[in-house]
C-alpha positions in Angstrom: 47.9 -51.6 -3.4 50.4 -53.0 -1.8 54.1 -51.9 -2.6 57.6 -53.5 -1.3 59.6 -49.9 -1.3 58.1 -46.8 -0.3 60.0 -45.2 -3.4 57.6 -47.5 -5.7 54.5 -46.1 -4.0 55.8 -42.6 -4.2 56.6 -43.1 -8.1 52.8 -44.3 -8.4 51.4 -41.5 -6.3 53.4 -39.2 -8.4 52.1 -40.9 -11.9 48.6 -40.6 -10.8 48.9 -36.7 -9.8 50.3 -35.9 -13.3 47.5 -38.0 -14.7 44.8 -36.0 -12.5 46.1 -32.9 -13.7 45.9 -33.5 -17.5 43.2 -33.0 -19.9 42.2 -37.0 -19.9 42.3 -37.1 -16.0 40.5 -34.0 -15.1 37.1 -35.3 -15.4 37.9 -37.6 -12.7 38.1 -35.1 -9.8 34.7 -34.2 -10.5 33.0 -37.4 -9.9 30.2 -37.7 -7.2 32.5 -39.6 -4.7 35.6 -37.9 -4.4 39.4 -38.7 -6.0 41.0 -40.1 -2.8 44.2 -42.0 -2.1 45.2 -42.8 1.6 48.7 -43.6 2.1 50.3 -46.3 5.1 53.7 -46.9 5.6 53.6 -50.5 6.8 56.0 -50.3 10.7 59.4 -51.9 10.7 59.4 -52.2 7.0 59.9 -50.1 3.8 56.3 -51.5 2.4 53.8 -49.1 1.8 49.9 -50.1 1.1 47.9 -47.3 -0.9 44.0 -47.2 -0.6 42.1 -45.9 -3.6 38.7 -44.4 -3.5 36.2 -45.3 -6.5 36.9 -42.4 -8.4 40.7 -42.8 -7.9 40.7 -46.9 -8.5 39.0 -45.5 -11.8 41.4 -42.9 -13.2 44.2 -45.4 -12.4 42.3 -48.0 -14.2 42.3 -45.8 -16.7 45.8 -44.6 -16.8 47.5 -47.8 -15.6 45.4 -51.0 -15.9 46.2 -53.5 -14.7 46.6 -52.4 -11.1 48.1 -54.5 -8.4 45.0 -54.5 -6.4 45.4 -57.0 -3.4 41.9 -56.4 -1.7 39.1 -54.0 -1.3 38.5 -52.4 1.7 36.0 -49.5 3.4 37.2 -46.4 4.9 36.4 -47.6 8.4 39.1 -50.6 8.2 41.8 -49.0 7.0 44.8 -49.0 9.2 45.5 -46.5 12.0 48.0 -44.0 10.7 46.7 -44.2 7.1 46.8 -40.7 5.9 45.3 -38.6 3.1 47.6 -38.2 0.2 45.7 -36.9 -2.7 42.0 -35.4 -2.4 39.8 -34.1 -5.1 41.7 -32.4 -7.8 45.4 -32.2 -7.8 48.4 -30.6 -8.9 51.2 -32.5 -10.8 53.7 -33.9 -8.4 57.1 -35.5 -9.4 58.7 -38.5 -7.8 60.4 -35.5 -5.4 57.2 -33.8 -4.4 55.3 -37.4 -3.5 58.2 -38.3 -1.6 58.5 -35.1 0.7 54.5 -35.4 0.9 54.7 -39.0 2.4 57.6 -38.3 4.6 55.8 -34.9 6.0 52.5 -36.6 6.4 52.6 -40.2 6.8 56.4 -41.9 7.6 57.2 -41.7 11.1 60.5 -42.0 12.2 
């Protein structure tokens, strides 16, 4: 998923984290393929790309369908600098939490 502005990617991550920690979303963390969201900050821009595992995609689709998906990629073809943001069960994040996590793990200044 591509977002033109990083704040939009952070908002999506925060919303997904809240869904995954809700009663409706808890079941997705127990699927065979773990819930995983990776983030990539596009250099020299404010854009952000998010890559969702199959379980994360199912959860996001259940919560926010339709999703703005642009392509499907395997993990070994993700760009260098792509970092795991959500993995497995998740505590609910607000927008500031997601932005802080992105800043400390993904966005290199």
